[in-house]
Amino acid sequence: MRATGQRGDGSGLSVSAVPTAALGRRQNGLGLTRREWAQVNELSHTPASGDDRSAPRGVPRSRCDLTIRTIGVLALVLWTAAAASFGQTDEEPAGVAEADEAVEASARAEDRAGQQIEEQIDVRAERPPLDDLAAFATVVDVPRHEGRALDLGDLLRRVPGARIHDYGGLGRFATVSLRGSTAEQVTVLVDGVPQNRALGGPVDLSPIPLGHLERVTVFRGLAPAAAGLSGIGGLIDIRTREPDDVPTARFDLSAGSLSTQRFAASWNAKPARGPALLLTAELFASDGDFTYLDTNSTPLVSTDDARKTRVNNDVTTRHVLARARGDELTHGRLELSARVLDRDRGIPGVDGLAAQAARLEEGRGDVQLTWMPRIGGKWDTLSLTVDGLVRRDELRDPLGEVGIGVQDQTTDVRGGGLATLGRLVLADHRLLARVELRHERVRVEDRALTLADRGGASRSTASLTVEDLFSMGRVSFAPAARLERREDRFTAVSAGRLPPPTDDVSETRLTGKLGLAVALGGSWTLRGSAGRFHRAPGLMELFGDRGTIAGNPRLTPERGLNAELGVSGSLVFAREWHADVELVAFGSRVEDMILWWPRGGSTVVPSNLDKARLVGLEAWLRIQGPGRLAIEASATVQDTEDISGGFPDGQPLPGRPEREGFVGVHWLPRGWDLRWELTYVGENPTDRFDTPALRLPARVLHDARIGCIVHQSARGELELGLEALNVFDRETRDVARFPLPGRMLFLELAWRLGGER
Amino acid sequence: MSRAVRRALDSAGPPVGFVMLSAMLLAPLGCGGDFLPPPGEVTGTESAPLGQVVDAVVELPFLTVAGASSAGARLELELRIDGAGDGQHPARVRYLEATLGGQPAVLEDLSTGLTDVRVAGESWSTGRIGPVSIEGAGFEFILRGTISATDRFFVEGTSWESQSGLDGTFRAWRRHRFALAGTDFFASGRVAIVELGRGGAISVRNNLSQASSDPVLRQTGHGLFVINRFSHDNLQRLDPAANFATSWQASTGQGSNPHDVLLLDERKLYVTRFEPPFSDLAVLLPQGGSFRGSIPLDQLAENPDDVPTPRPDRMAHAGGVLFVGLQDVDRTFTQYGEAKLAVVDPELDEVAGVVRLGGKSPGTIETLVGTDGRERLYVALAGIFPGLLPQELSGGIAVVDVANRAFERWALDDDDAGGNINAFALAREDLGYAVVSDAQYVSRLVAFDPRSGELRRTLLETSQFVPEIEVDSAGVLAVPDPSFVAPQLCLYRVPASADENEQPLGCVALELPPFSIEPLD
């Protein structure tokens, strides 16, 4: 349970842990009792930029005043927004000015840092699953966006340094990269279980429904030791909703543009004797048939461009999440969770080469059991988690539209893991040890081929991660190391035939990092980390695929040296305004990046050819004002450079804009829920030579939502919302040749029963 | 926030206040811009025919200029000729340097910079060149010479200075030029020109025109084209007179995957469209690339796919007809029909026959008129590269008699070569070069005797992919090296005797890994 507090102004806004203040009070050294370590724990897990925690769920809300006058004003607002988009197609791309504004906003926030700080501390009783003394992390509190017509990727756009690659709109393939990393380099955990598959490739964020989630913590640069220090490009820790002790039910219905429908139901129960239960289910369907500007395959000529309708972009997704939690079972806390996904979607291909018939069916099942025994003595935490997964992807490309030739390919993945995490307090040190064993097996079959069985591969890993947290005066240190043993095995079929048999691959690797935090006084903290991480090659990179990717068992892992240094703190000004600020400089040097390079015929071979350097600045600001008003802004400025020594040497990396920004305004007046969110993505190269004519232009996207509670009683409430995404109907691309939808409108209905409102 | 503002917000009601706040944010941040295709980089003008570049040295040994210490003038100039072959072609002149009496002299161009070059068989001459001022004295001259019988890129003859009436000599070297399409194997490509000039200097001009990441260059007729293949589906014509900028770009049909282009004349441009349901020979207008018609080829497919997939690839124009290589492989790329050439009558735009080749996967086609006077096609049959299927060596280089439209013999057997024939080029009837790729994708560049199929020697062995090789008409072999670290093009002098070794002429670093190469003959 989360403790929330009322601020002195009575506004009802609560401020989640601001642990830096705790550090500030301990200017003469950290004590080492369990109680004090608990404070350090609080110090370590939040720093951070968070989501609109300024508008918590605990805020008492009332019915909105939905009068004719109000409806008229709302209509006027929407009409104005819509009308503003007409006749603007020839505008210059938004560029420097917008980004400068975002940076200036951060600078102004910094200027206020010297003002008197009024501490308003509300320490969470619950420790986040992953914590890190020194890391900069952004917490996105997902329930605050419950019922909205958004994907997880849309929510993460607010995170500084996060770059979302959306390939087709709501419910479609989307990945995230952090601080200029590749998407493959980002480790994504769901309830502590890695979602990155041994086969390789980035994690698709789109099958993770917001309705199932409690919180997303984005470790933007260096992965925490509690997560096993994995992730050369940062780590995203996704936590699903936990069963609550208060019985609740919730139904969400939204419908709107592109024949999009979403229905979600959630039921939470706590029998008098027995575990707390949570069951949520969601159905999402969309035709995805938006219009876009098609170049007719002639990018140099605009006279033959025409607007077309995206075809074969439909998606239907069904999710179920079931969780049970018993607090007094088996001498401790026992949690069981199961997630099931069934998704069927078209693969529309790139613009200029629309695929009519290619489809992908995905079935996934994950089950997880966690036991946290009651412990005493020097043990601070102990947990044991066992998980298993089953996945089946069926790719049907009967016309050979999206790859080399026709495919009728089934990829079966089976796997599981066991992880144990313990924290021990010994004298002046808090020690962390994490042991994880994982095994994953992949089998590929392509019925379109004469030789349908394409073989399989498996990966087994064992890792030990240790961290020691200690302090010296105002400075706390957290050195950590990870030792990993990996064994990859190729399973050939039809001995001597394809794919060609190869030797097993095994490797032992040591990585580590050093983090530190310095209490600067008041609520301000200086934090920094530096470490070396790696990404093991995927099984496909090591052993190849159905024939077009030749395996390279000699591949070495991608290696990255990451560092970050920044300050964070909070302040109160003008008596009623509270601001949290964070400014971080980061840099990384990544070597042995894997590049697929042609080697003849129609095959490519992965090779450790690439190398890159990335540096940047992130600024994050959250202001909570009177009248339940919250403003959040983030800005990222980064510079990337290829330092491979190869032909692209000295060029910026494709797909990494120099500047990105986000501004969100959230206001909760008298039963209303009003939001305006703005996302800025700077111009960015799409090829390795930064060809000017191929750059994706800078863009500013606006999303807005108006919601109001139209019925409220002791038993529950009914909220009606209207969401507009891409309000000004901009023609956009996150990824070259993958058009995104224009303006979309959704009507949202949420019915909540029981629980706090 | 001031009380006044707060009161105003409270009293205005939520929507109005929200609009006010939003407006505060929107005012400086704007509403964003649309994704728009990049600004056009086409000239939009008609492309000039492919020409030649000639470096000339003019010597007038008896010319005396007042103030000069001794007699004799020497002038170096560059001629850019807009055209090739017999006939009269306009040319642009650039004066490079001059000496008088062996001493450097001040040079001033007083001319329009234009002249013309006339070629008739072995005869080579220019119109009036000049006037050009050397140390204040004006000169005009005319060159008359003969193309060397042993080196078609060398001209030698007399110069005549019209002001003084003095005779002299001149020597001219036509530059060996290769067009290259490079790619980042990711998202884009670019066109470059490599020139081998007088004295063996190799130079490169990069980034002349933008291309896709799957670009193939073809010189056909007097035109130079970029075929943007898989998923790009368009054709670009480059304009040599505009520094090889793109004259026009035209779609070949979304999903068509064009593979080759052949400019028959100023009325017809043929493009092979590799992917079903296109599977045809498209007929386009050479001026702008608009679609004129289609010659279906799917009736010639013999692989077992439900949808006919003839997979038309490379083309050649010989004996008054078009020969179109058909790879005849199904949509899984695992089931092959017999390799064959479709014979297309360009007058009727109809299929007029089929030449069966045996083997699998026809690729490069070269034409050569033998010493016996017969015109032959040399067709590389790659067999099957290891990948989806095990490696299969079922081909080599087939020889087709054009007149009989029939398979004649093997110029090289891939079993003898020791791998798939990835690329090849003919220097002459008794000497050819092939890139042979083994099961581990190690490539060897070998010289072979196309008459006997005998391997002569191995020029190089590399783990790099060698996509194409070319020999120009004056015997310079160009071998691209698409290395990630140091992409380059290496040139070799083809020996006069097939038994001698090739003479390395040097390599030149490239901006992008070369993917396709074409000699600008």
Short mmCIF file of N, CA, C and O in Angstrom, two decimals, chain A residues 230-307:
data_model
loop_
_atom_site.label_atom_id
_atom_site.label_comp_id
_atom_site.label_asym_id
_atom_site.label_seq_id
_atom_site.Cartn_x
_atom_site.Cartn_y
_atom_site.Cartn_z
N SER A 230 21.89 -5.70 -16.43
CA SER A 230 21.82 -6.04 -17.84
C SER A 230 21.23 -4.87 -18.61
O SER A 230 20.36 -4.17 -18.11
N GLY A 231 21.70 -4.67 -19.80
CA GLY A 231 21.14 -3.60 -20.61
C GLY A 231 22.16 -2.54 -20.92
O GLY A 231 22.39 -1.62 -20.14
N ILE A 232 22.76 -2.67 -22.07
CA ILE A 232 23.77 -1.71 -22.51
C ILE A 232 23.12 -0.35 -22.78
O ILE A 232 23.75 0.69 -22.70
N GLY A 233 21.85 -0.38 -23.10
CA GLY A 233 21.15 0.86 -23.44
C GLY A 233 20.10 1.22 -22.43
O GLY A 233 19.08 1.82 -22.75
N GLY A 234 20.30 0.87 -21.18
CA GLY A 234 19.32 1.20 -20.16
C GLY A 234 18.34 0.07 -19.94
O GLY A 234 18.41 -0.99 -20.59
N LEU A 235 17.44 0.32 -19.02
CA LEU A 235 16.51 -0.76 -18.64
C LEU A 235 15.15 -0.17 -18.35
O LEU A 235 15.04 0.91 -17.76
N ILE A 236 14.14 -0.88 -18.77
CA ILE A 236 12.77 -0.45 -18.48
C ILE A 236 12.11 -1.52 -17.63
O ILE A 236 12.01 -2.67 -18.04
N ASP A 237 11.72 -1.11 -16.45
CA ASP A 237 11.13 -2.04 -15.49
C ASP A 237 9.62 -1.80 -15.46
O ASP A 237 9.16 -0.77 -14.97
N ILE A 238 8.90 -2.74 -16.01
CA ILE A 238 7.44 -2.60 -16.10
C ILE A 238 6.81 -3.47 -15.01
O ILE A 238 7.14 -4.66 -14.90
N ARG A 239 5.95 -2.88 -14.24
CA ARG A 239 5.29 -3.63 -13.18
C ARG A 239 3.79 -3.67 -13.45
O ARG A 239 3.16 -2.64 -13.68
N THR A 240 3.25 -4.86 -13.42
CA THR A 240 1.81 -4.98 -13.63
C THR A 240 1.09 -4.67 -12.32
O THR A 240 1.70 -4.63 -11.24
N ARG A 241 -0.19 -4.47 -12.45
CA ARG A 241 -0.98 -4.10 -11.28
C ARG A 241 -0.97 -5.23 -10.26
O ARG A 241 -0.99 -6.41 -10.59
N GLU A 242 -0.99 -4.84 -9.03
CA GLU A 242 -1.00 -5.83 -7.96
C GLU A 242 -2.41 -5.92 -7.40
O GLU A 242 -3.15 -4.94 -7.40
N PRO A 243 -2.77 -7.08 -6.91
CA PRO A 243 -4.09 -7.19 -6.27
C PRO A 243 -4.13 -6.26 -5.05
O PRO A 243 -3.16 -6.16 -4.31
N ASP A 244 -5.27 -5.61 -4.93
CA ASP A 244 -5.43 -4.67 -3.83
C ASP A 244 -6.27 -5.32 -2.74
O ASP A 244 -7.03 -6.25 -3.00
N ASP A 245 -6.16 -4.79 -1.55
CA ASP A 245 -6.98 -5.33 -0.47
C ASP A 245 -8.40 -4.79 -0.48
O ASP A 245 -9.26 -5.28 0.23
N VAL A 246 -8.61 -3.78 -1.28
CA VAL A 246 -9.95 -3.19 -1.37
C VAL A 246 -10.64 -3.71 -2.63
O VAL A 246 -10.10 -3.58 -3.73
N PRO A 247 -11.81 -4.32 -2.49
CA PRO A 247 -12.51 -4.84 -3.68
C PRO A 247 -12.87 -3.70 -4.63
O PRO A 247 -13.43 -2.69 -4.20
N THR A 248 -12.55 -3.87 -5.84
CA THR A 248 -12.88 -2.86 -6.85
C THR A 248 -13.23 -3.55 -8.17
O THR A 248 -12.87 -4.71 -8.39
N ALA A 249 -13.88 -2.81 -8.98
CA ALA A 249 -14.14 -3.27 -10.35
C ALA A 249 -14.07 -2.05 -11.24
O ALA A 249 -14.36 -0.93 -10.81
N ARG A 250 -13.69 -2.26 -12.46
CA ARG A 250 -13.56 -1.13 -13.38
C ARG A 250 -13.83 -1.62 -14.80
O ARG A 250 -13.38 -2.71 -15.18
N PHE A 251 -14.54 -0.80 -15.52
CA PHE A 251 -14.80 -1.12 -16.93
C PHE A 251 -14.44 0.10 -17.78
O PHE A 251 -14.87 1.21 -17.45
N ASP A 252 -13.69 -0.13 -18.78
CA ASP A 252 -13.31 0.97 -19.67
C ASP A 252 -13.72 0.63 -21.09
O ASP A 252 -13.51 -0.50 -21.55
N LEU A 253 -14.27 1.59 -21.71
CA LEU A 253 -14.68 1.41 -23.09
C LEU A 253 -14.24 2.64 -23.88
O LEU A 253 -14.49 3.77 -23.46
N SER A 254 -13.56 2.41 -24.96
CA SER A 254 -13.23 3.56 -25.80
C SER A 254 -13.41 3.18 -27.25
O SER A 254 -13.23 2.00 -27.63
N ALA A 255 -13.78 4.14 -28.02
CA ALA A 255 -14.01 3.90 -29.45
C ALA A 255 -13.72 5.18 -30.18
O ALA A 255 -13.90 6.28 -29.65
N GLY A 256 -13.26 5.03 -31.39
CA GLY A 256 -12.98 6.24 -32.13
C GLY A 256 -12.41 5.99 -33.51
O GLY A 256 -12.77 5.01 -34.18
N SER A 257 -11.51 6.84 -33.89
CA SER A 257 -10.98 6.85 -35.26
C SER A 257 -10.43 5.50 -35.66
O SER A 257 -9.97 4.71 -34.83
N LEU A 258 -10.44 5.26 -36.95
CA LEU A 258 -9.88 4.05 -37.56
C LEU A 258 -10.57 2.80 -37.04
O LEU A 258 -9.95 1.74 -36.91
N SER A 259 -11.85 2.95 -36.69
CA SER A 259 -12.64 1.84 -36.17
C SER A 259 -11.95 1.18 -34.98
O SER A 259 -11.94 -0.04 -34.83
N THR A 260 -11.38 2.02 -34.16
CA THR A 260 -10.65 1.50 -33.00
C THR A 260 -11.59 1.32 -31.83
O THR A 260 -12.40 2.20 -31.52
N GLN A 261 -11.50 0.18 -31.21
CA GLN A 261 -12.32 -0.11 -30.03
C GLN A 261 -11.44 -0.76 -28.98
O GLN A 261 -10.61 -1.60 -29.31
N ARG A 262 -11.68 -0.35 -27.78
CA ARG A 262 -10.95 -0.97 -26.68
C ARG A 262 -11.94 -1.19 -25.54
O ARG A 262 -12.66 -0.30 -25.13
N PHE A 263 -11.96 -2.42 -25.05
CA PHE A 263 -12.80 -2.73 -23.90
C PHE A 263 -11.92 -3.41 -22.87
O PHE A 263 -11.23 -4.39 -23.17
N ALA A 264 -11.95 -2.87 -21.68
CA ALA A 264 -11.14 -3.45 -20.62
C ALA A 264 -11.97 -3.61 -19.37
O ALA A 264 -12.82 -2.76 -19.06
N ALA A 265 -11.77 -4.70 -18.70
CA ALA A 265 -12.48 -4.96 -17.46
C ALA A 265 -11.48 -5.41 -16.42
O ALA A 265 -10.53 -6.13 -16.73
N SER A 266 -11.71 -4.96 -15.21
CA SER A 266 -10.78 -5.31 -14.14
C SER A 266 -11.57 -5.60 -12.88
O SER A 266 -12.51 -4.86 -12.54
N TRP A 267 -11.19 -6.65 -12.21
CA TRP A 267 -11.90 -7.04 -10.99
C TRP A 267 -10.89 -7.39 -9.93
O TRP A 267 -9.96 -8.16 -10.16
N ASN A 268 -11.08 -6.79 -8.78
CA ASN A 268 -10.14 -6.98 -7.68
C ASN A 268 -10.94 -7.45 -6.47
O ASN A 268 -11.93 -6.83 -6.09
N ALA A 269 -10.50 -8.54 -5.85
CA ALA A 269 -11.23 -9.08 -4.71
C ALA A 269 -10.26 -9.47 -3.61
O ALA A 269 -9.12 -9.85 -3.88
N LYS A 270 -10.77 -9.38 -2.40
CA LYS A 270 -9.96 -9.83 -1.27
C LYS A 270 -10.87 -10.61 -0.33
O LYS A 270 -11.58 -10.02 0.51
N PRO A 271 -10.92 -11.92 -0.50
CA PRO A 271 -11.73 -12.73 0.42
C PRO A 271 -11.22 -12.56 1.84
O PRO A 271 -10.04 -12.24 2.06
N ALA A 272 -12.12 -12.79 2.78
CA ALA A 272 -11.74 -12.62 4.18
C ALA A 272 -10.54 -13.49 4.51
O ALA A 272 -9.63 -13.09 5.22
N ARG A 273 -10.59 -14.70 4.04
CA ARG A 273 -9.44 -15.58 4.25
C ARG A 273 -8.98 -16.06 2.88
O ARG A 273 -9.69 -16.74 2.17
N GLY A 274 -7.86 -15.71 2.55
CA GLY A 274 -7.34 -16.13 1.25
C GLY A 274 -6.60 -15.00 0.58
O GLY A 274 -6.53 -13.88 1.09
N PRO A 275 -6.08 -15.29 -0.52
CA PRO A 275 -5.25 -14.30 -1.20
C PRO A 275 -6.08 -13.21 -1.88
O PRO A 275 -7.23 -13.43 -2.25
N ALA A 276 -5.45 -12.08 -2.05
CA ALA A 276 -6.06 -11.01 -2.84
C ALA A 276 -5.96 -11.39 -4.32
O ALA A 276 -4.94 -11.96 -4.75
N LEU A 277 -7.01 -11.11 -5.05
CA LEU A 277 -7.07 -11.54 -6.45
C LEU A 277 -7.27 -10.35 -7.38
O LEU A 277 -7.98 -9.40 -7.04
N LEU A 278 -6.69 -10.44 -8.50
CA LEU A 278 -6.88 -9.42 -9.54
C LEU A 278 -7.03 -10.12 -10.88
O LEU A 278 -6.23 -11.00 -11.23
N LEU A 279 -8.07 -9.74 -11.58
CA LEU A 279 -8.25 -10.28 -12.93
C LEU A 279 -8.56 -9.12 -13.85
O LEU A 279 -9.51 -8.36 -13.62
N THR A 280 -7.76 -8.95 -14.87
CA THR A 280 -8.04 -7.90 -15.84
C THR A 280 -8.02 -8.51 -17.24
O THR A 280 -7.27 -9.45 -17.50
N ALA A 281 -8.82 -7.97 -18.07
CA ALA A 281 -8.87 -8.46 -19.45
C ALA A 281 -9.08 -7.27 -20.37
O ALA A 281 -9.70 -6.27 -19.99
N GLU A 282 -8.56 -7.37 -21.54
CA GLU A 282 -8.70 -6.26 -22.48
C GLU A 282 -8.83 -6.80 -23.89
O GLU A 282 -8.15 -7.76 -24.28
N LEU A 283 -9.70 -6.16 -24.62
CA LEU A 283 -9.85 -6.47 -26.04
C LEU A 283 -9.60 -5.17 -26.80
O LEU A 283 -10.21 -4.14 -26.51
N PHE A 284 -8.72 -5.25 -27.75
CA PHE A 284 -8.41 -4.07 -28.56
C PHE A 284 -8.51 -4.45 -30.03
O PHE A 284 -7.99 -5.49 -30.44
N ALA A 285 -9.15 -3.62 -30.78
CA ALA A 285 -9.25 -3.87 -32.21
C ALA A 285 -9.22 -2.55 -32.96
O ALA A 285 -9.77 -1.55 -32.50
N SER A 286 -8.56 -2.56 -34.08
CA SER A 286 -8.49 -1.34 -34.89
C SER A 286 -8.23 -1.72 -36.34
O SER A 286 -7.48 -2.65 -36.61
N ASP A 287 -8.85 -0.97 -37.23
CA ASP A 287 -8.61 -1.21 -38.65
C ASP A 287 -7.31 -0.56 -39.12
O ASP A 287 -6.69 -1.02 -40.06
N GLY A 288 -6.95 0.53 -38.48
CA GLY A 288 -5.69 1.19 -38.82
C GLY A 288 -5.65 1.73 -40.24
O GLY A 288 -4.57 1.91 -40.81
N ASP A 289 -6.82 2.01 -40.80
CA ASP A 289 -6.86 2.40 -42.22
C ASP A 289 -6.81 3.92 -42.39
O ASP A 289 -7.70 4.52 -42.98
N PHE A 290 -5.75 4.51 -41.92
CA PHE A 290 -5.59 5.96 -42.05
C PHE A 290 -5.04 6.30 -43.44
O PHE A 290 -4.53 5.43 -44.15
N THR A 291 -5.15 7.56 -43.76
CA THR A 291 -4.58 7.99 -45.05
C THR A 291 -3.20 8.59 -44.82
O THR A 291 -2.91 9.14 -43.75
N TYR A 292 -2.38 8.48 -45.81
CA TYR A 292 -1.02 8.99 -45.70
C TYR A 292 -0.55 9.43 -47.07
O TYR A 292 -1.15 9.07 -48.10
N LEU A 293 0.54 10.15 -47.07
CA LEU A 293 1.10 10.64 -48.32
C LEU A 293 2.05 9.59 -48.88
O LEU A 293 3.07 9.27 -48.26
N ASP A 294 1.73 9.08 -50.05
CA ASP A 294 2.54 8.04 -50.66
C ASP A 294 3.36 8.66 -51.80
O ASP A 294 2.85 9.43 -52.61
N THR A 295 4.64 8.29 -51.85
CA THR A 295 5.52 8.91 -52.84
C THR A 295 5.53 8.16 -54.17
O THR A 295 6.31 8.51 -55.06
N ASN A 296 4.74 7.15 -54.29
CA ASN A 296 4.70 6.35 -55.51
C ASN A 296 6.09 5.78 -55.86
O ASN A 296 6.45 5.67 -57.03
N SER A 297 6.84 5.50 -54.85
CA SER A 297 8.18 4.91 -55.00
C SER A 297 9.17 5.85 -55.69
O SER A 297 10.23 5.39 -56.14
N THR A 298 8.85 7.09 -55.78
CA THR A 298 9.79 8.05 -56.40
C THR A 298 10.07 9.17 -55.41
O THR A 298 9.48 10.25 -55.50
N PRO A 299 10.98 8.95 -54.50
CA PRO A 299 11.21 9.96 -53.46
C PRO A 299 11.76 11.27 -53.99
O PRO A 299 11.67 12.29 -53.31
N LEU A 300 12.33 11.27 -55.18
CA LEU A 300 12.90 12.51 -55.70
C LEU A 300 11.87 13.36 -56.43
O LEU A 300 12.15 14.50 -56.78
N VAL A 301 10.73 12.77 -56.69
CA VAL A 301 9.73 13.48 -57.49
C VAL A 301 8.45 13.61 -56.67
O VAL A 301 7.98 12.63 -56.09
N SER A 302 7.92 14.80 -56.60
CA SER A 302 6.71 14.99 -55.80
C SER A 302 5.45 15.07 -56.65
O SER A 302 4.34 15.00 -56.13
N THR A 303 5.61 15.20 -57.95
CA THR A 303 4.42 15.41 -58.78
C THR A 303 3.53 14.17 -58.83
O THR A 303 2.34 14.29 -59.14
N ASP A 304 4.08 13.01 -58.54
CA ASP A 304 3.24 11.82 -58.59
C ASP A 304 2.85 11.35 -57.18
O ASP A 304 2.33 10.24 -57.02
N ASP A 305 3.10 12.17 -56.17
CA ASP A 305 2.69 11.80 -54.82
C ASP A 305 1.16 11.82 -54.73
O ASP A 305 0.50 12.61 -55.40
N ALA A 306 0.65 10.96 -53.89
CA ALA A 306 -0.81 10.90 -53.73
C ALA A 306 -1.15 10.39 -52.35
O ALA A 306 -0.38 9.67 -51.73
N ARG A 307 -2.33 10.77 -51.89
CA ARG A 307 -2.77 10.26 -50.60
C ARG A 307 -3.36 8.87 -50.79
O ARG A 307 -4.14 8.63 -51.71
#
